[in-house]
Tab-separated table of C-alpha atoms and ligand atoms in Angstrom:
chain	number	residue	atom	x	y	z
A	1	MET	CA	24.513	-1.057	20.731
A	2	ILE	CA	21.785	-0.388	18.223
A	3	TYR	CA	18.675	1.813	19.979
A	4	LYS	CA	15.761	0.648	18.629
A	5	ASN	CA	13.773	4.384	17.029
A	6	TYR	CA	11.046	4.043	18.077
A	7	PRO	CA	6.536	5.263	16.647
A	8	MET	CA	4.439	6.854	19.262
A	9	VAL	CA	1.184	8.005	19.189
A	10	SER	CA	1.257	11.154	16.301
A	11	ARG	CA	-1.176	13.122	18.434
A	12	ILE	CA	-3.406	12.683	21.472
A	13	VAL	CA	-6.662	15.044	23.354
A	14	PHE	CA	-6.657	15.039	27.041
A	15	GLY	CA	-9.466	16.123	29.248
A	16	ARG	CA	-13.453	15.997	30.493
A	17	GLY	CA	-15.511	16.167	27.954
A	18	SER	CA	-12.976	16.262	24.976
A	19	PHE	CA	-14.885	12.610	23.075
A	20	ASN	CA	-17.592	15.719	22.316
A	21	GLN	CA	-15.298	16.546	19.704
A	22	LEU	CA	-14.644	13.592	17.955
A	23	GLY	CA	-16.153	14.431	14.879
A	24	ASP	CA	-13.840	17.714	14.692
A	25	ILE	CA	-11.749	15.199	14.911
A	26	LEU	CA	-11.976	13.028	12.042
A	27	GLU	CA	-13.781	15.002	9.221
A	28	PRO	CA	-9.941	15.880	8.227
A	29	LYS	CA	-9.096	12.285	7.449
A	30	ARG	CA	-12.304	11.348	5.583
A	31	LYS	CA	-11.185	10.775	2.211
A	32	ASN	CA	-14.776	10.519	0.671
A	33	ASP	CA	-18.661	9.898	1.050
A	34	LYS	CA	-17.653	5.963	-0.340
A	35	ALA	CA	-14.719	5.393	2.605
A	36	PRO	CA	-16.481	5.164	5.764
A	37	PHE	CA	-15.712	5.406	9.495
A	38	ILE	CA	-15.420	2.092	11.239
A	39	PHE	CA	-16.537	2.032	15.126
A	40	LEU	CA	-15.543	-0.687	16.268
A	41	VAL	CA	-17.513	-0.135	19.993
A	42	ASP	CA	-17.433	-2.027	23.220
A	43	ASP	CA	-21.084	-4.481	23.110
A	44	VAL	CA	-21.046	-2.585	26.935
A	45	PHE	CA	-22.631	0.543	25.834
A	46	LYS	CA	-25.439	-0.465	23.096
A	47	GLY	CA	-27.867	1.534	24.659
A	48	ASN	CA	-26.315	3.643	26.065
A	49	SER	CA	-26.817	7.165	24.631
A	50	TRP	CA	-25.257	9.323	26.495
A	51	LEU	CA	-21.773	7.273	24.729
A	52	THR	CA	-23.900	5.969	21.615
A	53	ALA	CA	-25.852	9.154	20.951
A	54	ARG	CA	-22.154	11.831	20.435
A	55	ILE	CA	-19.895	8.899	18.376
A	56	PRO	CA	-20.303	11.428	15.041
A	57	LEU	CA	-22.121	9.235	11.591
A	58	ALA	CA	-21.988	10.883	7.853
A	59	TYR	CA	-22.340	8.634	4.615
A	60	LYS	CA	-21.617	4.685	5.001
A	61	ASP	CA	-20.164	5.190	8.127
A	62	GLU	CA	-20.952	2.588	10.719
A	63	ILE	CA	-21.183	1.851	14.535
A	64	ARG	CA	-19.793	-2.081	14.860
A	65	TYR	CA	-21.080	-3.487	18.304
A	66	VAL	CA	-18.096	-6.110	19.399
A	67	SER	CA	-18.305	-8.143	23.548
A	68	ALA	CA	-15.311	-7.946	25.243
A	69	GLU	CA	-16.553	-11.145	26.315
A	70	GLU	CA	-13.457	-13.099	25.210
A	71	GLU	CA	-9.933	-11.322	24.245
A	72	PRO	CA	-8.884	-10.962	20.099
A	73	LYS	CA	-8.017	-13.511	18.452
A	74	THR	CA	-6.966	-13.191	15.650
A	75	SER	CA	-9.910	-15.563	12.842
A	76	GLN	CA	-12.321	-12.086	14.749
A	77	VAL	CA	-9.461	-9.637	12.484
A	78	ASP	CA	-10.057	-11.558	9.847
A	79	GLU	CA	-13.413	-11.670	9.867
A	80	LEU	CA	-13.787	-8.287	10.656
A	81	VAL	CA	-11.692	-6.992	7.897
A	82	GLU	CA	-13.289	-9.557	5.550
A	83	ASP	CA	-17.171	-8.271	6.443
A	84	ILE	CA	-15.500	-4.397	5.657
A	85	ILE	CA	-14.284	-5.662	2.631
A	86	LEU	CA	-17.439	-6.768	0.992
A	87	LYS	CA	-19.230	-3.795	2.537
A	88	HIS	CA	-18.053	-1.204	1.371
A	89	SER	CA	-16.700	-0.321	-2.826
A	90	GLU	CA	-14.039	1.170	-1.284
A	91	ARG	CA	-11.193	1.081	1.875
A	92	PRO	CA	-12.518	2.954	4.790
A	93	SER	CA	-11.349	6.363	5.549
A	94	GLY	CA	-10.474	5.417	9.591
A	95	ILE	CA	-10.972	2.774	12.158
A	96	ILE	CA	-11.738	4.072	15.487
A	97	GLY	CA	-12.307	1.942	18.897
A	98	ILE	CA	-14.388	2.521	21.473
A	99	GLY	CA	-13.583	-0.067	24.686
A	100	GLY	CA	-10.735	-1.196	27.047
A	101	GLY	CA	-7.124	-3.671	25.452
A	102	THR	CA	-10.380	-5.373	23.711
A	103	LEU	CA	-11.354	-3.248	21.541
A	104	LEU	CA	-8.467	-1.396	21.330
A	105	ASP	CA	-6.442	-3.893	20.248
A	106	LEU	CA	-8.722	-4.801	17.866
A	107	ALA	CA	-9.216	-1.436	16.028
A	108	LYS	CA	-5.591	-1.397	15.927
A	109	ALA	CA	-5.809	-5.442	14.142
A	110	VAL	CA	-8.393	-4.878	11.721
A	111	SER	CA	-6.302	-0.971	10.644
A	112	ILE	CA	-3.456	-3.581	10.257
A	113	MET	CA	-5.229	-6.169	8.117
A	114	LEU	CA	-6.809	-3.569	5.635
A	115	THR	CA	-4.311	-3.406	3.882
A	116	ASN	CA	-1.937	-6.239	4.367
A	117	ARG	CA	-2.643	-9.477	3.011
A	118	GLY	CA	-3.328	-13.041	4.648
A	119	SER	CA	-4.559	-13.957	7.489
A	120	ALA	CA	-3.355	-11.800	11.073
A	121	VAL	CA	-2.240	-15.256	12.189
A	122	GLU	CA	0.922	-14.246	9.734
A	123	TYR	CA	1.592	-11.269	11.420
A	124	GLN	CA	2.339	-12.094	14.400
A	125	GLY	CA	5.574	-10.997	16.573
A	126	TRP	CA	7.763	-8.913	15.739
A	127	ASP	CA	8.250	-5.798	12.849
A	128	LEU	CA	6.641	-8.392	9.634
A	129	VAL	CA	4.171	-5.791	9.056
A	130	LYS	CA	5.198	-4.409	5.802
A	131	ASN	CA	2.485	-1.400	5.148
A	132	PRO	CA	1.192	1.097	6.529
A	133	ALA	CA	-1.810	0.864	8.237
A	134	ILE	CA	-5.165	3.238	7.435
A	135	TYR	CA	-6.487	5.888	9.701
A	136	HIS	CA	-6.774	4.625	13.428
A	137	VAL	CA	-8.185	6.208	16.227
A	138	GLY	CA	-8.013	4.898	20.469
A	139	VAL	CA	-11.224	5.856	22.901
A	140	PRO	CA	-10.103	4.170	25.827
A	141	THR	CA	-12.953	4.013	28.320
A	142	ILE	CA	-11.630	2.426	31.063
A	143	SER	CA	-7.954	2.749	32.147
A	144	GLY	CA	-4.728	-0.227	32.721
A	145	THR	CA	-3.827	-1.375	29.536
A	146	GLY	CA	-1.606	1.647	27.780
A	147	SER	CA	-3.150	0.084	24.521
A	148	GLU	CA	-3.756	2.833	24.038
A	149	VAL	CA	0.434	4.042	23.218
A	150	SER	CA	1.913	0.441	23.143
A	151	ARG	CA	3.393	-0.862	19.856
A	152	THR	CA	1.579	-3.692	19.534
A	153	THR	CA	-1.899	-5.211	20.050
A	154	VAL	CA	-1.989	-8.898	22.128
A	155	LEU	CA	-4.409	-11.917	19.319
A	156	THR	CA	-5.064	-14.845	20.320
A	157	GLY	CA	-4.570	-16.881	17.303
A	158	PRO	CA	-4.391	-21.684	16.844
A	159	ASP	CA	-1.138	-21.653	17.965
A	160	LYS	CA	0.416	-18.466	19.897
A	161	LYS	CA	-1.521	-15.773	22.140
A	162	LEU	CA	1.497	-13.341	20.676
A	163	GLY	CA	1.255	-9.391	19.760
A	164	ILE	CA	1.266	-7.666	16.435
A	165	ASN	CA	4.771	-5.879	17.025
A	166	SER	CA	5.143	-3.108	14.159
A	167	ASP	CA	5.793	0.805	13.476
A	168	TYR	CA	2.172	0.715	12.295
A	169	THR	CA	0.660	-0.557	15.058
A	170	PRO	CA	1.190	2.745	17.161
A	171	PHE	CA	-2.425	4.610	16.961
A	172	ASP	CA	-1.900	7.647	14.327
A	173	GLN	CA	-4.821	9.564	17.261
A	174	VAL	CA	-5.441	9.262	20.761
A	175	LEU	CA	-8.627	10.742	22.884
A	176	LEU	CA	-7.771	10.818	26.949
A	177	ASP	CA	-11.363	11.099	28.236
A	178	PRO	CA	-11.632	9.620	31.739
A	179	GLU	CA	-15.534	10.653	32.447
A	180	LEU	CA	-15.749	7.522	30.019
A	181	ILE	CA	-14.204	5.179	32.493
A	182	LYS	CA	-16.933	6.453	35.190
A	183	ASP	CA	-18.798	3.410	35.439
A	184	VAL	CA	-16.218	0.893	34.949
A	185	PRO	CA	-17.538	-2.239	38.236
A	186	LYS	CA	-15.431	-2.485	40.682
A	187	GLU	CA	-13.725	-5.742	40.365
A	188	GLN	CA	-12.488	-5.144	36.551
A	189	TRP	CA	-11.582	-1.372	37.457
A	190	PHE	CA	-9.260	-2.801	40.264
A	191	TYR	CA	-8.187	-5.151	37.634
A	192	THR	CA	-7.618	-3.199	34.587
A	193	GLY	CA	-5.456	-0.393	36.400
A	194	MET	CA	-3.410	-3.427	38.420
A	195	ASP	CA	-1.975	-4.096	34.828
A	196	CYS	CA	-0.395	-0.662	35.364
A	197	PHE	CA	0.764	-1.324	38.306
A	198	ILE	CA	2.209	-4.069	37.634
A	199	HIS	CA	3.637	-3.454	34.088
A	200	CYS	CA	5.438	-0.355	35.788
A	201	VAL	CA	6.384	-3.228	38.764
A	202	GLU	CA	8.402	-5.619	35.936
A	203	SER	CA	9.485	-2.384	33.798
A	204	LEU	CA	11.313	-0.999	36.934
A	205	ASP	CA	12.580	-3.938	38.677
A	206	GLY	CA	13.406	-5.086	35.367
A	207	THR	CA	16.759	-6.280	33.113
A	208	TYR	CA	16.397	-3.812	30.914
A	209	LEU	CA	15.513	-0.863	32.957
A	210	ASN	CA	17.018	2.842	31.310
A	211	GLU	CA	16.167	6.139	31.932
A	212	PHE	CA	13.863	6.748	28.700
A	213	SER	CA	11.524	3.889	30.526
A	214	LYS	CA	12.473	4.780	34.627
A	215	THR	CA	10.925	7.988	34.201
A	216	TYR	CA	7.922	7.292	33.264
A	217	GLY	CA	6.572	3.660	35.360
A	218	GLU	CA	8.285	5.255	38.095
A	219	LYS	CA	5.356	8.746	37.647
A	220	ALA	CA	3.038	5.481	36.760
A	221	PHE	CA	3.417	3.867	39.477
A	222	ASP	CA	3.452	6.759	41.762
A	223	LEU	CA	0.320	7.359	40.523
A	224	CYS	CA	-1.315	4.168	41.267
A	225	LYS	CA	-0.469	4.577	44.742
A	226	ASP	CA	-1.792	7.533	45.330
A	227	ILE	CA	-5.330	5.701	43.334
A	228	PHE	CA	-5.812	2.746	44.895
A	229	LEU	CA	-4.764	3.101	48.360
A	230	SER	CA	-5.118	6.971	49.078
A	231	ASP	CA	-8.439	8.753	50.581
A	232	GLU	CA	-7.465	12.110	49.321
A	233	LEU	CA	-8.253	11.802	45.853
A	234	THR	CA	-12.291	13.125	44.765
A	235	LYS	CA	-14.130	10.177	42.127
A	236	GLU	CA	-12.708	12.766	39.008
A	237	GLU	CA	-9.418	12.737	40.370
A	238	ALA	CA	-9.038	9.698	40.690
A	239	GLN	CA	-10.497	8.652	37.406
A	240	ASP	CA	-8.334	11.277	35.502
A	241	LYS	CA	-4.810	10.187	36.996
A	242	LEU	CA	-5.932	6.832	36.202
A	243	MET	CA	-5.785	7.426	32.166
A	244	MET	CA	-2.826	8.764	32.854
A	245	ALA	CA	-1.152	6.426	35.126
A	246	SER	CA	-2.467	3.482	32.197
A	247	TRP	CA	0.007	6.259	29.331
A	248	HIS	CA	2.861	6.001	30.884
A	249	GLY	CA	2.117	2.616	32.011
A	250	GLY	CA	2.170	2.052	28.784
A	251	MET	CA	4.824	4.023	28.131
A	252	SER	CA	7.694	2.359	29.836
A	253	ILE	CA	6.819	-0.933	28.444
A	254	ALA	CA	7.805	0.386	25.146
A	255	TYR	CA	11.405	0.708	26.111
A	256	SER	CA	11.526	-2.189	28.819
A	257	GLN	CA	9.383	-5.619	28.802
A	258	VAL	CA	6.824	-6.461	31.204
A	259	GLY	CA	8.180	-10.181	33.065
A	260	VAL	CA	7.278	-12.846	35.328
A	261	ALA	CA	3.313	-12.206	35.795
A	262	HIS	CA	2.788	-11.310	32.444
A	263	ALA	CA	4.764	-14.544	31.426
A	264	LEU	CA	2.364	-16.886	33.289
A	265	SER	CA	-0.820	-15.175	33.053
A	266	TYR	CA	-0.751	-14.820	29.153
A	267	GLY	CA	-0.087	-18.973	29.814
A	268	LEU	CA	-3.028	-19.111	31.447
A	269	SER	CA	-4.933	-17.086	29.316
A	270	TYR	CA	-3.900	-19.681	26.523
A	271	LEU	CA	-5.307	-22.588	28.326
A	272	LEU	CA	-8.252	-21.578	30.124
A	273	GLY	CA	-9.400	-17.949	28.231
A	274	VAL	CA	-9.002	-16.012	31.617
A	275	LYS	CA	-8.534	-12.653	30.587
A	276	HIS	CA	-5.179	-9.779	30.834
A	277	GLY	CA	-6.251	-7.508	33.669
A	278	VAL	CA	-7.713	-10.514	36.031
A	279	GLY	CA	-4.873	-13.672	35.075
A	280	ASN	CA	-2.445	-10.896	35.803
A	281	CYS	CA	-3.323	-10.310	39.753
A	282	VAL	CA	-3.457	-14.460	40.514
A	283	VAL	CA	-0.063	-14.828	39.360
A	284	PHE	CA	1.124	-11.742	41.046
A	285	ASN	CA	-0.667	-12.647	43.936
A	286	GLN	CA	1.953	-15.592	44.966
A	287	LEU	CA	4.973	-13.638	42.834
A	288	LYS	CA	6.544	-11.731	46.866
A	289	GLU	CA	9.521	-14.087	45.881
A	290	PHE	CA	10.730	-12.283	42.254
A	291	TYR	CA	8.542	-8.290	42.968
A	292	PRO	CA	8.440	-8.782	47.484
A	293	GLU	CA	7.940	-4.493	48.046
A	294	GLY	CA	4.913	-4.516	44.875
A	295	VAL	CA	3.211	-7.812	45.351
A	296	ALA	CA	3.672	-6.346	49.806
A	297	LEU	CA	1.726	-2.621	48.258
A	298	PHE	CA	-0.692	-5.062	46.055
A	299	HIS	CA	-2.087	-7.462	48.766
A	300	GLN	CA	-2.057	-3.538	50.443
A	301	MET	CA	-4.464	-2.572	47.520
A	302	LYS	CA	-6.489	-5.682	47.090
A	303	GLU	CA	-8.027	-5.595	51.025
A	304	LYS	CA	-8.384	-2.140	51.021
A	305	HIS	CA	-10.628	-2.092	48.077
A	306	ASP	CA	-12.354	-5.757	49.316
A	307	ILE	CA	-10.585	-7.432	46.307
A	308	GLU	CA	-11.580	-11.264	46.303
A	309	LEU	CA	-9.561	-12.819	43.970
A	310	PRO	CA	-10.614	-16.491	41.614
A	311	GLN	CA	-8.626	-18.801	43.229
A	312	ASN	CA	-7.821	-22.547	43.357
A	313	ILE	CA	-8.014	-21.751	38.868
A	314	CYS	CA	-5.868	-25.059	38.308
A	315	ALA	CA	-6.462	-27.238	41.086
A	316	GLU	CA	-7.713	-29.554	37.993
A	317	LEU	CA	-5.570	-29.255	36.048
A	318	ASP	CA	-3.867	-32.267	34.040
A	319	GLN	CA	-0.541	-32.525	33.501
A	320	ASN	CA	-0.022	-32.812	30.269
A	321	GLU	CA	-2.648	-28.761	31.233
A	322	PHE	CA	0.534	-26.983	33.460
A	323	ASP	CA	2.646	-28.488	30.195
A	324	ILE	CA	1.133	-26.239	27.685
A	325	MET	CA	0.901	-22.998	30.443
A	326	ILE	CA	4.324	-23.799	31.433
A	327	ASP	CA	6.041	-24.186	27.675
A	328	VAL	CA	3.514	-20.467	26.549
A	329	ALA	CA	5.000	-18.502	29.278
A	330	LEU	CA	8.941	-20.058	29.022
A	331	SER	CA	8.164	-19.063	25.321
A	332	LEU	CA	8.593	-15.715	26.336
A	333	GLU	CA	12.166	-15.136	26.083
A	334	PRO	CA	12.248	-10.729	25.974
A	335	LEU	CA	9.603	-11.882	29.086
A	336	TRP	CA	12.161	-13.965	31.470
A	337	GLU	CA	15.268	-12.301	30.580
A	338	ASN	CA	14.256	-8.634	31.609
A	339	ALA	CA	12.813	-10.012	34.302
A	340	LEU	CA	16.162	-12.006	35.240
A	341	GLY	CA	18.381	-11.097	32.838
A	342	LYS	CA	20.502	-13.504	30.465
A	343	LYS	CA	20.842	-16.127	32.647
A	344	TRP	CA	17.099	-16.178	33.242
A	345	LYS	CA	17.558	-20.213	32.102
A	346	LYS	CA	19.508	-21.284	34.653
A	347	LYS	CA	17.341	-19.081	37.469
A	348	VAL	CA	13.751	-21.394	36.548
A	349	THR	CA	12.653	-24.229	35.964
A	350	ARG	CA	9.378	-25.815	34.822
A	351	GLN	CA	8.551	-27.485	38.624
A	352	LYS	CA	8.538	-23.726	39.545
A	353	LEU	CA	6.300	-22.663	37.247
A	354	GLN	CA	4.154	-25.198	38.023
A	355	GLU	CA	4.585	-24.367	42.257
A	356	LEU	CA	3.630	-21.436	41.079
A	357	TYR	CA	0.467	-21.957	39.052
A	358	GLN	CA	-0.260	-25.029	41.069
A	359	VAL	CA	-1.951	-22.539	44.341
A	360	MET	CA	-3.280	-20.346	41.992
B	401	NAD	P1	-11.364	-5.314	28.161
B	401	NAD	O1	-10.980	-4.579	27.055
B	401	NAD	O2	-11.472	-7.340	27.551
B	401	NAD	O3	-12.378	-4.767	29.089
B	401	NAD	C1	-13.203	-5.618	30.271
B	401	NAD	C2	-14.401	-4.818	30.728
B	401	NAD	O4	-15.098	-3.756	31.692
B	401	NAD	C3	-15.588	-5.955	29.295
B	401	NAD	O5	-16.461	-6.105	30.514
B	401	NAD	C4	-15.874	-4.811	29.003
B	401	NAD	O6	-17.444	-4.942	28.516
B	401	NAD	C5	-15.966	-3.532	30.503
B	401	NAD	N1	-16.618	-1.860	30.350
B	401	NAD	C6	-15.594	-1.047	29.501
B	401	NAD	N2	-15.228	-0.089	29.636
B	401	NAD	C7	-16.708	0.043	30.236
B	401	NAD	C8	-17.564	0.856	31.128
B	401	NAD	N3	-17.122	1.950	30.553
B	401	NAD	N4	-18.539	1.349	31.353
B	401	NAD	C9	-18.928	-0.703	31.914
B	401	NAD	N5	-17.855	-1.325	31.157
B	401	NAD	C10	-16.588	-1.222	30.622
B	401	NAD	O7	-10.820	-5.375	29.631
B	401	NAD	P2	-8.898	-4.782	29.805
B	401	NAD	O8	-8.496	-4.920	30.873
B	401	NAD	O9	-9.297	-2.414	28.813
B	401	NAD	O10	-8.415	-5.045	27.605
B	401	NAD	C11	-7.686	-6.324	27.934
B	401	NAD	C12	-7.497	-6.664	27.040
B	401	NAD	O11	-5.749	-5.638	26.870
B	401	NAD	C13	-6.212	-8.730	26.666
B	401	NAD	O12	-7.074	-8.681	25.247
B	401	NAD	C14	-4.928	-8.052	26.793
B	401	NAD	O13	-3.915	-8.912	25.740
B	401	NAD	C15	-5.056	-6.660	26.689
B	401	NAD	N6	-3.504	-5.895	26.355
B	401	NAD	C16	-3.343	-5.350	25.433
B	401	NAD	C17	-1.789	-4.029	25.902
B	401	NAD	C18	-1.609	-3.245	24.195
B	401	NAD	O14	0.011	-3.194	25.328
B	401	NAD	N7	-2.286	-3.946	22.899
B	401	NAD	C19	-1.448	-4.537	26.690
B	401	NAD	C20	-2.484	-4.988	27.544
B	401	NAD	C21	-3.476	-5.575	27.933
B	402	ZN	ZN1	-0.188	-5.519	31.113
């Protein structure tokens, strides 16, 4: 048995208002006045001075607003990298992603591609990155994906949606300021929060589970139950807890894997562009035969928060389109092996997946 030797986020700040310290944190990392810090910021914050006025800019530093309307693409990463190289005479001192999973993943990918040749497409997969990334910092403004702790950055390329999984992917620094998630709209809060809940269910129910993953997964699972089902928490407590649930949920899948919901959700995302959080919810809603207890809790949470999931999103699809989604889902072998064991191919058929998609 070979045990994996995992890298982790090397530094972490947690606290309400800790965003004010970003300047002090970055300062020692500046290489010189020509090597800028590039802030990739979700464009939902454009014109929001409560946040943007606290982004510490000096010398040639710049803010680039990026839309999170669509999930990150390999072509988008390539363009950003080329643009940064053309604009600045020196390699940046660092890349800082401020936003949700979309912006965090973009920041990770850009920091990798600034030191590795070619296109991001060439690095989708496991351990293909050769050179260490430049210094990169993650500041989540919505919680649940676990991207802030993970060893991957999920990108959609011309022929697949797959992460750049590497030892150079995790952030060098993460800043968790629960105040930053205060204005997330309720639906999105639920969808991204459920990403965390589903990570826990898939990890805790999986065959890859060990005590490392279990410990993190159970903590995150309990936090999610508190956040989404209890009436006792103040808004601030719920924000603090969700940030930590996302962290623990992400840690839980480091040593294990996600499962059936993520496999099917990747299919929806690839063909229809359905975003990760909502896609996971649409799929998980139909998975009671795989995760009976988790799905029952999910239904309670959905009802409590009055969430209406999109319906009939596969109603108009033809056979070819179902086949594309099924191919994407089945190509994610580690997810199925985690969910159903080594003999997973005997337990899941194309027909079964199609039936599941048809009711979504
Ligand atoms: P997101 O980043 O796509 O953002 C969702 C929406 O919330 C956007 O409209 C965004 O503008 C808005 N938003 C973000 N912060 C806000 C705030 N403070 N106030 C108001 N609106 C705000 O959402 P997400 O669910 O965090 O991320 C999804 C992405 O994460 C997907 O691309 C997925 O592939 C990726 N992901 C990555 C990992 C990983 O380990 N790398 C794990 C899971 C998911
Ligand atoms: Zn996820």
